[in-house]
Amino acid sequence: MSLITALKVFKMKAPKFISNLYLFYRDGFTNMTVGKTLWLIIFIKLFIMFVILRIFFFPNILNSNFDSEDGKASHVRKELIDNSK
Amino acid sequence: MDLLDVSLVNWSRAQFALTAMYHWLFVPLTLGLGVIMSIMETLYLKTGNEAWKKATQFWMTLFGVNFAIGVATGIILEFQFGTNWSNYSWFVGDIFGAPLAIEAIFAFFMEATFISVMFFGWNKVSKKFHLASTWLTVFGATLSALWILVANAWMQYPVGMEFNPDTVRNEMIDFWSILLSPVALNKFLHTVLSGWVMGALFVIGVSAWFLLKKRSVDFALKSMMVGAIFGVVSSLLVAFTGDGSAYNVTQRQPMKLAAMEGLYEGKAGAGLVAFGILNPDKKSYNDNENPYLFKVEIPYMLSLLGYRDVNAFVPGVKNVIDGGYPTPDGKQPLSFVEKQARGKAAIQSLANYQLAVNNKDTAAAALHKAQLKENYPQFGYGYLDRPEQLIPHVPTVFYSFHAMVMLGMYFILLFSLVLFYTYKKKIENANWLLRASLWSIPLGYIAGELGWAVAEVGRQPWAIQDVLPLQAAISSISTDSVKITFFLFLILFTALLIAEIRIMLKQIKKGPEEA
């Protein structure tokens, strides 16, 4: 099959594939029972982790204090040398 | 070192331990139950028996509950690297970052893609495609574990890297030696197999509950058989890879082995402590107190397991500190004092190198770089003041190790009995064995946590073995902020655990008919 033929076949079949995929997930999510509770727990957990903990409690120390890679390296070098004294 | 806030290190350690231990409550069941449900679905495809489909769907629901509650709990560990352990994060460079990135991009997305087919695809995709999706979900989860364990193994046995004093990072020079290091391979197998044991314990325990309640008997018997066979095989493999772990520890982390055995004075033809009680009056590695109040020892076994030679010399805590003990390759290990001197020389070379670079003195820079490279294997010893800092907390390591081994042997016995009684069709009436199976579920979790305690407490004081101790790995942040987040995690994870147990129990009580 040439590339052009393959593209034509894909163009004909793609909408059906996308619509099947949509229906697959729509039906899956609609028919969930315990899954609905689990998704709720997942979203609450991810919100707490990424929105609250990550932003307010877990800044990346080096990224927040230094703009360049050299700056980060110099800081760590200083810490490594000073901590040994 | 005295200037460093010790409580900051301890609170950061406690926070990491808390997060890792909670995370490990979810992971092993995902790994083990995933394989069991895949086996059941394979049996369904082969036999066409709807009972196997029902059984698969029941265990798949419980797998889904565990997966959903546990997913992403490990990401918090990565938050902690960037905040609490920023020196470490920078220092390890791409060696730690690469496996974690591969894990996040490849393995996790593989899991996420196929898990939806696994849950939503019943009667929508072909049986074979569904089965492939189930296996690929489990394969993805196992692959995730591989990359995380490779990163952990590198911390225990750093290989395949070279320290670059310009970037102050360890740079990967040999990916395959990191991935295929004997420590990484064995750690992966031992850890994943322990998850399989957990899955088997869970399946026979829950099935035992159904048999005790005289509910869904056919389903429970089928599950019991699969769980018991899987349990026997995986628990024997855990014992085999456990031997491999101990062998690796003997070769590469002799202080950890000494702590595991409570061995202070090494000897040739050393025996393995099968059971022992440590002497609490033993306060120092070089006092004359007997380390044990009581012990039962298997003669020559420690030398045999550690060096594959009954007469080999196994170093104790004192030997590792004093150095100079006999080794199979004839090399004389350095003493703490010698390693400390080399470590301090390495750190000084790092400082001198930077000075030379700043002064554009290329000859001096080359000299200091060469000195740094020569002494780099002992870099971390330059941060230690006293030999006692090399010794992990012996009672924690000793008792964790021995309890883990005893539980491992108990699991082999339990699975064998369950298999025998199930095969002989007597399991339904063996209430004592059913109760033992049910109440052994928590023991699987305990054994897994004890294993991690041996691995991680046993390698103290190192963040990276011999190269970076915790004191040098930590960020200069407020101890109070670490305390606050410690308790926030405690609340979050406890809430997740309670949610998991409640949803799990509700689903179990519904039984396979409603799965």
Coordinates of C-alpha atoms in Angstrom, one line a residue:
Chain A
M1 CA 0.0 0.0 0.0
S2 CA 1.4 3.3 -1.0
L3 CA 1.7 6.2 1.5
I4 CA -1.1 8.1 -0.3
T5 CA -3.5 5.1 -0.2
A6 CA -2.6 4.6 3.5
L7 CA -3.4 8.3 4.2
K8 CA -6.7 8.0 2.3
V9 CA -7.7 4.9 4.3
F10 CA -6.8 6.7 7.5
K11 CA -8.8 9.7 6.5
M12 CA -11.9 7.5 5.9
K13 CA -11.5 5.5 9.1
A14 CA -10.1 8.1 11.5
P15 CA -13.5 9.8 12.3
K16 CA -15.0 6.4 13.1
F17 CA -12.0 5.5 15.3
I18 CA -12.2 8.8 17.1
S19 CA -15.9 8.5 17.7
N20 CA -15.4 4.9 18.9
L21 CA -12.7 6.0 21.2
Y22 CA -15.0 8.7 22.6
L23 CA -17.9 6.3 23.1
F24 CA -15.5 3.8 24.7
Y25 CA -14.5 6.3 27.4
R26 CA -17.9 7.9 27.7
D27 CA -19.6 4.6 28.4
G28 CA -16.8 3.5 30.7
F29 CA -17.0 6.6 32.8
T30 CA -20.8 6.6 32.8
N31 CA -21.1 3.0 33.9
M32 CA -18.6 3.3 36.7
T33 CA -19.9 2.4 40.2
V34 CA -17.1 2.4 42.8
G35 CA -14.9 4.1 40.1
K36 CA -16.8 7.4 40.7
T37 CA -15.7 7.4 44.3
L38 CA -12.2 6.5 43.4
W39 CA -11.9 9.3 40.8
L40 CA -13.2 11.8 43.4
I41 CA -10.5 10.6 45.8
I42 CA -7.8 10.8 43.1
F43 CA -8.8 14.4 42.2
I44 CA -8.9 15.5 45.8
K45 CA -5.5 13.9 46.4
L46 CA -3.9 15.4 43.3
F47 CA -5.3 18.8 44.3
I48 CA -3.9 18.6 47.8
M49 CA -0.5 17.3 46.5
F50 CA 0.0 19.6 43.5
V51 CA -1.9 22.7 44.4
I52 CA -1.4 23.0 48.1
L53 CA 1.6 21.0 49.1
R54 CA 3.7 21.6 46.0
I55 CA 3.2 25.3 45.8
F56 CA 3.0 26.3 49.4
F57 CA 5.2 23.8 51.2
F58 CA 7.6 22.2 48.7
P59 CA 9.3 24.8 46.6
N60 CA 12.3 23.5 44.7
I61 CA 15.0 25.3 46.7
L62 CA 17.6 25.6 44.0
N63 CA 15.1 26.6 41.2
S64 CA 13.5 29.3 43.4
N65 CA 16.8 30.8 44.5
F66 CA 19.0 30.6 41.4
D67 CA 18.3 31.4 37.8
S68 CA 21.3 29.8 36.2
E69 CA 22.9 26.4 36.3
D70 CA 26.1 28.0 37.3
G71 CA 24.5 29.7 40.3
K72 CA 23.0 26.4 41.5
A73 CA 26.4 24.6 41.1
S74 CA 28.2 27.4 43.0
H75 CA 25.7 27.2 45.8
V76 CA 26.0 23.4 46.1
R77 CA 29.7 23.6 45.9
K78 CA 29.8 26.1 48.7
E79 CA 27.5 24.0 50.8
L80 CA 29.5 20.8 50.2
I81 CA 32.8 22.6 51.2
D82 CA 31.4 24.5 54.1
N83 CA 29.5 21.5 55.6
S84 CA 32.8 19.6 56.0
K85 CA 34.4 22.2 58.2
Chain B
M1 CA 29.2 19.3 61.2
D2 CA 28.2 20.5 64.7
L3 CA 26.9 23.7 63.2
L4 CA 24.2 21.7 61.3
D5 CA 20.8 21.4 62.9
V6 CA 20.6 17.7 63.7
S7 CA 16.9 17.9 64.2
L8 CA 16.5 19.1 60.6
V9 CA 18.2 16.0 59.4
N10 CA 16.2 13.7 61.6
W11 CA 12.8 15.4 60.8
S12 CA 13.6 15.2 57.1
R13 CA 14.5 11.6 57.5
A14 CA 11.4 10.9 59.4
Q15 CA 9.3 12.6 56.8
F16 CA 10.9 10.6 54.0
A17 CA 10.5 7.4 55.9
L18 CA 6.9 8.1 56.6
T19 CA 6.1 8.9 53.0
A20 CA 8.0 5.9 51.7
M21 CA 6.5 3.5 54.2
Y22 CA 2.9 4.7 53.4
H23 CA 3.7 4.5 49.7
W24 CA 4.9 1.0 50.2
L25 CA 1.5 0.0 51.6
F26 CA 0.0 0.4 48.2
V27 CA 2.7 -0.7 45.7
P28 CA 3.2 -4.4 46.7
L29 CA -0.5 -5.2 46.4
T30 CA -0.6 -3.6 43.0
L31 CA 2.3 -5.7 41.8
G32 CA 1.1 -9.0 43.3
L33 CA -2.6 -8.8 42.8
G34 CA -2.1 -7.5 39.2
V35 CA -0.3 -10.7 38.3
I36 CA -2.8 -13.0 40.0
M37 CA -5.8 -11.3 38.3
S38 CA -3.9 -11.6 34.9
I39 CA -3.4 -15.3 35.5
M40 CA -7.1 -15.7 36.3
E41 CA -8.1 -13.9 33.1
T42 CA -5.7 -16.1 31.1
L43 CA -7.4 -19.1 32.6
Y44 CA -10.7 -17.5 31.5
L45 CA -9.5 -17.1 28.0
K46 CA -8.1 -20.7 27.9
T47 CA -11.1 -22.4 29.4
G48 CA -14.0 -20.1 28.6
N49 CA -15.3 -20.8 32.1
E50 CA -17.3 -17.7 33.2
A51 CA -16.4 -18.4 36.9
W52 CA -12.8 -17.3 36.0
K53 CA -14.2 -14.1 34.5
K54 CA -16.2 -13.4 37.6
A55 CA -13.1 -14.1 39.8
T56 CA -10.9 -11.9 37.6
Q57 CA -13.4 -9.0 37.8
F58 CA -13.7 -9.3 41.6
W59 CA -9.9 -9.1 42.1
M60 CA -9.6 -6.5 39.4
T61 CA -12.0 -4.2 41.3
L62 CA -9.9 -4.6 44.4
F63 CA -6.8 -3.9 42.3
G64 CA -8.5 -0.8 41.0
V65 CA -9.3 0.5 44.6
N66 CA -5.7 -0.1 45.7
F67 CA -4.3 1.5 42.5
A68 CA -6.5 4.5 42.7
I69 CA -5.8 5.3 46.3
G70 CA -2.0 4.6 46.0
V71 CA -1.4 6.3 42.7
A72 CA 0.9 9.3 42.8
T73 CA 1.7 8.9 46.5
G74 CA 5.3 8.3 45.5
I75 CA 5.4 11.7 43.8
I76 CA 5.6 13.3 47.2
L77 CA 9.0 11.7 47.6
E78 CA 10.2 13.7 44.6
F79 CA 8.9 16.9 46.1
Q80 CA 11.0 16.1 49.1
F81 CA 14.1 15.7 47.0
G82 CA 13.8 19.2 45.6
T83 CA 13.0 20.9 48.9
N84 CA 14.6 19.0 51.8
W85 CA 17.4 17.3 49.9
S86 CA 18.3 19.9 47.3
N87 CA 22.1 19.4 47.6
Y88 CA 21.6 15.7 47.1
S89 CA 19.3 16.3 44.1
W90 CA 21.8 18.5 42.4
F91 CA 24.8 16.2 43.3
V92 CA 23.2 13.1 41.8
G93 CA 22.4 14.9 38.6
D94 CA 21.0 12.9 35.7
I95 CA 21.8 9.5 37.3
F96 CA 18.8 9.8 39.6
G97 CA 16.8 12.0 37.3
A98 CA 17.0 9.7 34.2
P99 CA 15.4 6.6 35.7
L100 CA 12.7 8.7 37.4
A101 CA 12.0 10.5 34.1
I102 CA 11.8 7.2 32.2
E103 CA 9.5 5.9 34.9
A104 CA 7.2 8.9 34.7
I105 CA 7.1 9.1 30.9
F106 CA 7.1 5.5 29.7
A107 CA 6.0 3.2 32.4
F108 CA 3.3 5.3 34.0
F109 CA 1.7 6.3 30.7
M110 CA 1.8 2.6 29.7
E111 CA -0.1 1.8 32.9
A112 CA -2.5 4.6 32.4
T113 CA -3.3 3.7 28.8
F114 CA -4.0 0.0 29.3
I115 CA -5.7 0.3 32.6
S116 CA -8.6 2.1 31.0
V117 CA -9.0 -0.8 28.4
M118 CA -8.8 -3.2 31.3
F119 CA -11.6 -1.6 33.3
F120 CA -13.8 -0.3 30.5
G121 CA -13.1 -2.8 27.8
W122 CA -15.0 -5.9 29.0
N123 CA -17.3 -6.9 26.1
K124 CA -16.1 -3.9 24.0
V125 CA -12.7 -5.2 22.8
S126 CA -11.8 -8.8 21.9
K127 CA -11.0 -11.2 24.8
K128 CA -7.4 -11.4 23.6
F129 CA -6.9 -7.7 23.4
H130 CA -8.5 -7.3 26.9
L131 CA -6.1 -9.9 28.3
A132 CA -3.2 -8.2 26.7
S133 CA -4.2 -4.9 28.2
T134 CA -4.5 -6.5 31.7
W135 CA -1.0 -8.0 31.4
L136 CA 0.4 -4.7 29.9
T137 CA -1.0 -2.8 32.9
V138 CA 0.8 -5.1 35.3
F139 CA 3.9 -4.9 33.1
G140 CA 3.8 -1.1 33.2
A141 CA 3.4 -1.1 37.0
T142 CA 6.4 -3.5 37.3
L143 CA 8.4 -1.4 34.9
S144 CA 7.7 1.7 37.1
A145 CA 9.1 -0.3 40.0
L146 CA 12.2 -1.2 38.0
W147 CA 13.2 2.4 37.4
I148 CA 12.6 3.5 41.0
L149 CA 14.5 0.5 42.3
V150 CA 17.4 1.2 39.9
A151 CA 17.7 4.7 41.3
N152 CA 17.6 3.3 44.9
A153 CA 20.2 0.6 44.1
W154 CA 22.5 3.3 42.7
M155 CA 22.4 5.0 46.1
Q156 CA 23.4 1.8 47.7
Y157 CA 26.1 1.0 45.1
P158 CA 27.1 4.0 43.1
V159 CA 28.4 2.9 39.7
G160 CA 28.5 4.1 36.1
M161 CA 29.2 7.8 37.0
E162 CA 32.0 10.3 37.1
F163 CA 32.0 13.4 39.3
N164 CA 32.3 16.6 37.4
P165 CA 33.8 19.4 39.7
D166 CA 32.7 22.1 37.3
T167 CA 29.0 21.3 37.5
V168 CA 29.3 19.6 41.0
R169 CA 27.3 16.7 39.7
N170 CA 27.8 13.0 39.2
E171 CA 27.4 12.5 35.5
M172 CA 26.3 9.2 33.9
I173 CA 29.0 7.6 31.8
D174 CA 27.6 4.1 31.6
F175 CA 23.8 3.7 31.7
W176 CA 23.9 -0.1 31.4
S177 CA 26.2 -0.5 34.4
I178 CA 23.7 1.5 36.4
L179 CA 20.7 -0.5 35.1
L180 CA 22.4 -3.9 35.2
S181 CA 24.4 -3.5 38.4
P182 CA 24.0 -6.7 40.5
V183 CA 22.5 -4.6 43.3
A184 CA 19.9 -3.1 41.0
L185 CA 18.9 -6.4 39.4
N186 CA 18.7 -8.3 42.7
K187 CA 16.8 -5.4 44.4
F188 CA 14.3 -5.3 41.6
L189 CA 13.6 -9.0 41.7
H190 CA 13.5 -9.3 45.5
T191 CA 11.2 -6.3 45.9
V192 CA 8.8 -7.2 43.1
L193 CA 8.7 -10.8 44.2
S194 CA 7.9 -9.6 47.8
G195 CA 5.0 -7.7 46.2
W196 CA 3.9 -11.0 44.6
V197 CA 3.9 -12.6 48.0
M198 CA 1.8 -9.8 49.3
G199 CA -0.7 -10.3 46.5
A200 CA -0.9 -14.0 47.2
L201 CA -1.4 -13.4 50.9
F202 CA -4.2 -11.0 50.1
V203 CA -5.9 -13.4 47.8
I204 CA -5.7 -16.5 50.1
G205 CA -6.7 -14.3 53.1
V206 CA -9.8 -12.8 51.4
S207 CA -10.7 -16.2 50.0
A208 CA -10.4 -17.7 53.4
W209 CA -12.9 -15.1 54.7
F210 CA -15.4 -16.2 52.1
L211 CA -14.8 -19.9 53.1
L212 CA -15.2 -19.1 56.7
K213 CA -18.5 -17.3 55.9
K214 CA -19.5 -20.2 53.6
R215 CA -20.1 -17.7 50.8
S216 CA -19.1 -17.9 47.1
V217 CA -17.4 -21.2 47.8
D218 CA -16.5 -22.1 44.3
F219 CA -15.0 -18.7 43.6
A220 CA -13.0 -18.8 46.9
L221 CA -11.7 -22.3 46.2
K222 CA -10.5 -21.3 42.7
S223 CA -8.9 -18.2 44.1
M224 CA -7.3 -20.1 46.9
M225 CA -5.7 -22.5 44.5
V226 CA -4.3 -19.8 42.3
G227 CA -3.2 -17.8 45.3
A228 CA -1.5 -20.7 47.0
I229 CA 0.4 -21.9 43.9
F230 CA 1.5 -18.3 43.1
G231 CA 2.4 -17.8 46.8
V232 CA 4.6 -21.0 47.0
V233 CA 6.5 -20.0 43.9
S234 CA 6.9 -16.4 44.7
S235 CA 7.8 -16.9 48.4
L236 CA 10.5 -19.5 47.4
L237 CA 11.8 -17.0 44.8
V238 CA 11.8 -14.2 47.5
A239 CA 14.0 -16.5 49.7
F240 CA 16.3 -17.1 46.7
T241 CA 16.7 -13.4 45.9
G242 CA 16.9 -12.6 49.6
D243 CA 20.1 -14.7 49.6
G244 CA 21.3 -12.6 46.6
S245 CA 20.5 -9.4 48.5
A246 CA 22.5 -10.6 51.5
Y247 CA 25.4 -11.6 49.3
N248 CA 25.4 -8.1 47.7
V249 CA 25.3 -6.5 51.1
T250 CA 28.3 -8.6 52.3
Q251 CA 30.4 -7.6 49.3
R252 CA 29.4 -3.9 49.1
Q253 CA 28.0 -2.7 52.4
P254 CA 29.8 -4.7 55.1
M255 CA 28.7 -2.3 57.9
K256 CA 25.1 -3.0 57.0
L257 CA 25.7 -6.8 57.2
A258 CA 27.4 -6.4 60.5
A259 CA 24.3 -4.5 61.8
M260 CA 21.9 -7.1 60.4
E261 CA 23.8 -9.8 62.3
G262 CA 24.7 -7.7 65.4
L263 CA 28.3 -8.7 64.6
Y264 CA 30.8 -6.5 66.3
E265 CA 34.0 -8.7 66.1
G266 CA 34.4 -10.4 62.8
K267 CA 35.6 -13.9 62.4
A268 CA 36.4 -16.6 59.9
G269 CA 33.8 -19.3 59.6
A270 CA 31.1 -17.0 61.1
G271 CA 27.8 -18.4 62.1
L272 CA 24.4 -17.0 61.2
V273 CA 22.2 -15.8 64.0
A274 CA 19.0 -17.7 63.5
F275 CA 17.4 -16.0 66.6
G276 CA 18.9 -13.6 69.1
I277 CA 18.3 -11.0 71.7
L278 CA 20.7 -8.0 71.7
N279 CA 22.3 -6.8 74.9
P280 CA 20.9 -3.3 75.7
D281 CA 24.0 -2.6 77.8
K282 CA 26.2 -2.7 74.7
K283 CA 26.7 1.1 74.3
S284 CA 29.8 1.3 72.1
Y285 CA 31.4 -0.8 69.3
N286 CA 34.7 -1.1 71.2
D287 CA 33.5 -1.8 74.8
N288 CA 33.8 -5.3 76.1
E289 CA 30.1 -6.0 76.5
N290 CA 28.7 -9.2 74.8
P291 CA 26.5 -8.0 72.0
Y292 CA 23.9 -10.6 72.7
L293 CA 21.9 -11.7 75.8
F294 CA 20.9 -14.8 73.9
K295 CA 21.4 -16.3 70.5
V296 CA 20.9 -19.4 68.5
E297 CA 23.5 -19.6 65.7
I298 CA 23.9 -21.8 62.6
P299 CA 27.6 -22.5 62.4
Y300 CA 29.6 -21.3 59.4
M301 CA 26.4 -20.2 57.6
L302 CA 27.1 -16.4 57.5
S303 CA 30.5 -17.0 55.9
L304 CA 28.9 -19.4 53.4
L305 CA 26.0 -17.1 52.5
G306 CA 28.1 -14.0 52.4
Y307 CA 31.2 -15.2 50.6
R308 CA 30.2 -18.7 49.4
D309 CA 33.0 -20.1 51.5
V310 CA 32.5 -21.6 55.0
N311 CA 35.9 -20.4 56.2
A312 CA 35.7 -16.8 54.9
F313 CA 36.3 -14.0 57.3
V314 CA 33.2 -11.9 57.9
P315 CA 34.0 -8.4 59.2
G316 CA 32.1 -7.0 62.2
V317 CA 31.5 -3.4 63.1
K318 CA 34.9 -3.0 64.7
N319 CA 36.7 -4.5 61.7
V320 CA 35.0 -2.2 59.3
I321 CA 36.0 0.8 61.4
D322 CA 39.6 -0.4 62.0
G323 CA 40.1 -1.7 58.4
G324 CA 42.9 -4.1 57.5
Y325 CA 40.8 -7.3 57.7
P326 CA 41.3 -10.2 55.3
T327 CA 39.2 -10.2 52.2
P328 CA 38.7 -12.9 49.4
D329 CA 40.5 -10.7 46.8
G330 CA 43.4 -10.0 49.1
K331 CA 42.9 -6.3 49.3
Q332 CA 43.3 -4.6 52.7
P333 CA 40.2 -2.4 53.4
L334 CA 41.1 1.1 54.7
S335 CA 40.3 2.1 58.2
F336 CA 37.8 4.9 59.1
V337 CA 40.7 7.3 59.9
E338 CA 42.3 6.6 56.5
K339 CA 39.0 7.0 54.6
Q340 CA 38.3 10.2 56.6
A341 CA 41.7 11.6 55.6
R342 CA 41.0 10.8 51.9
G343 CA 37.5 12.3 52.1
K344 CA 38.8 15.5 53.6
A345 CA 41.5 15.6 50.9
A346 CA 38.8 15.1 48.2
I347 CA 36.7 18.0 49.6
Q348 CA 39.8 20.2 49.8
S349 CA 40.7 19.3 46.3
L350 CA 37.2 20.4 45.2
A351 CA 37.7 23.8 46.9
N352 CA 41.3 24.1 45.5
Y353 CA 40.2 23.2 42.0
Q354 CA 37.6 25.9 41.9
L355 CA 40.1 28.4 43.2
A356 CA 42.5 27.4 40.4
V357 CA 39.8 27.7 37.8
N358 CA 38.9 31.2 39.0
N359 CA 42.6 32.1 38.8
K360 CA 42.8 30.6 35.4
D361 CA 45.7 28.4 36.6
T362 CA 45.2 25.4 34.4
A363 CA 48.1 23.4 35.7
A364 CA 46.9 23.7 39.3
A365 CA 43.3 22.9 38.2
A366 CA 44.4 19.7 36.5
L367 CA 46.4 18.7 39.6
H368 CA 43.5 19.3 42.0
K369 CA 41.1 17.6 39.6
A370 CA 43.3 14.5 39.6
Q371 CA 43.6 14.5 43.4
L372 CA 39.8 14.8 43.7
K373 CA 39.3 11.9 41.3
E374 CA 41.8 9.7 43.2
N375 CA 40.1 10.3 46.6
Y376 CA 36.5 10.6 45.3
P377 CA 35.4 7.1 46.4
Q378 CA 35.8 8.2 50.0
F379 CA 34.4 11.7 49.4
G380 CA 31.7 11.3 52.0
Y381 CA 34.0 10.3 54.9
G382 CA 35.3 13.9 54.9
Y383 CA 32.0 14.9 56.6
L384 CA 32.2 12.4 59.4
D385 CA 33.9 13.3 62.7
R386 CA 33.8 10.1 64.6
P387 CA 33.8 6.4 63.7
E388 CA 30.6 5.9 65.6
Q389 CA 28.8 8.0 62.9
L390 CA 29.4 5.1 60.5
I391 CA 27.3 2.7 62.5
P392 CA 23.6 2.4 61.8
H393 CA 21.1 1.8 64.6
V394 CA 22.0 -1.8 65.2
P395 CA 18.8 -3.0 67.1
T396 CA 16.5 -1.6 64.4
V397 CA 18.4 -3.3 61.6
F398 CA 19.0 -6.5 63.5
Y399 CA 15.4 -7.1 64.6
S400 CA 13.9 -5.9 61.3
F401 CA 16.1 -8.3 59.4
H402 CA 15.4 -11.3 61.6
A403 CA 11.7 -10.7 61.8
M404 CA 11.5 -10.3 58.0
V405 CA 13.4 -13.6 57.5
M406 CA 11.1 -15.4 60.0
L407 CA 8.0 -14.0 58.3
G408 CA 9.4 -15.1 54.9
M409 CA 9.8 -18.7 56.2
Y410 CA 6.3 -18.5 57.8
F411 CA 4.8 -17.5 54.4
I412 CA 6.5 -20.5 52.6
L413 CA 4.9 -22.8 55.2
L414 CA 1.5 -21.1 55.1
F415 CA 1.3 -21.2 51.3
S416 CA 2.5 -24.9 51.2
L417 CA -0.2 -25.8 53.8
V418 CA -2.9 -23.9 52.0
L419 CA -1.9 -25.5 48.7
F420 CA -1.9 -29.0 50.2
Y421 CA -5.3 -28.6 51.9
T422 CA -6.8 -27.1 48.8
Y423 CA -5.4 -29.8 46.6
K424 CA -6.8 -32.5 49.0
K425 CA -10.1 -30.6 49.0
K426 CA -9.9 -30.2 52.8
I427 CA -9.4 -26.5 53.0
E428 CA -13.1 -25.7 53.6
N429 CA -13.1 -27.5 56.9
A430 CA -9.6 -26.4 58.1
N431 CA -10.9 -23.4 60.0
W432 CA -7.6 -22.9 61.8
L433 CA -5.8 -22.6 58.5
L434 CA -8.4 -20.3 57.1
R435 CA -8.1 -18.0 60.1
A436 CA -4.3 -18.1 59.8
S437 CA -4.6 -17.1 56.2
L438 CA -6.9 -14.2 56.9
W439 CA -4.8 -12.8 59.7
S440 CA -1.6 -13.2 57.7
I441 CA -2.6 -10.4 55.4
P442 CA -1.1 -7.7 57.7
L443 CA 2.0 -9.8 58.1
G444 CA 2.8 -9.4 54.4
Y445 CA 2.7 -5.6 54.8
I446 CA 4.9 -5.8 57.9
A447 CA 7.4 -8.0 56.2
G448 CA 7.7 -5.6 53.3
E449 CA 8.2 -2.6 55.6
L450 CA 10.8 -4.4 57.6
G451 CA 12.7 -5.2 54.4
W452 CA 12.9 -1.5 53.6
A453 CA 13.9 -0.7 57.2
V454 CA 16.9 -3.1 56.8
A455 CA 17.8 -1.7 53.4
E456 CA 17.5 2.0 54.3
V457 CA 18.3 2.2 58.1
G458 CA 21.1 -0.3 57.5
R459 CA 22.9 2.1 55.0
Q460 CA 23.0 5.0 57.4
P461 CA 24.6 7.5 57.5
W462 CA 24.8 7.5 53.7
A463 CA 22.5 9.2 51.2
I464 CA 24.9 7.8 48.6
Q465 CA 27.1 5.0 49.9
D466 CA 30.6 6.3 50.9
V467 CA 30.1 9.5 48.8
L468 CA 27.5 11.6 50.5
P469 CA 26.2 11.4 54.0
L470 CA 22.8 12.8 55.0
Q471 CA 24.3 15.8 56.7
A472 CA 25.8 17.0 53.4
A473 CA 22.7 16.1 51.4
I474 CA 20.3 18.2 53.3
S475 CA 19.0 21.7 52.3
S476 CA 19.3 24.7 54.6
I477 CA 15.7 25.1 55.4
S478 CA 13.6 25.6 58.6
T479 CA 13.0 22.5 60.7
D480 CA 9.6 23.9 61.6
S481 CA 8.5 23.7 58.0
V482 CA 9.6 20.1 57.8
K483 CA 7.7 19.3 61.0
I484 CA 4.5 20.9 59.6
T485 CA 4.7 19.0 56.4
F486 CA 5.5 15.8 58.3
F487 CA 2.1 16.0 60.1
L488 CA 0.3 17.1 56.9
F489 CA 1.5 13.9 55.3
L490 CA 0.6 11.9 58.3
I491 CA -3.0 13.2 58.0
L492 CA -3.2 12.9 54.3
F493 CA -1.8 9.3 54.1
T494 CA -3.8 8.1 57.1
A495 CA -7.0 9.5 55.4
L496 CA -6.1 7.7 52.2
L497 CA -5.4 4.5 54.1
I498 CA -8.7 4.6 56.0
A499 CA -10.5 5.3 52.6
E500 CA -8.7 2.3 51.1
I501 CA -9.6 0.0 53.9
R502 CA -13.3 1.1 54.0
I503 CA -13.8 0.9 50.2
M504 CA -11.9 -2.4 50.0
L505 CA -14.0 -4.0 52.8
K506 CA -17.2 -2.8 51.2
Q507 CA -16.2 -4.3 47.9
I508 CA -15.1 -7.6 49.5
K509 CA -18.5 -7.9 51.3
K510 CA -20.3 -7.4 48.0
G511 CA -18.6 -10.5 46.8
P512 CA -17.8 -11.7 43.2
E513 CA -21.4 -11.8 42.1
E514 CA -21.6 -8.0 42.2
A515 CA -18.1 -7.3 40.9

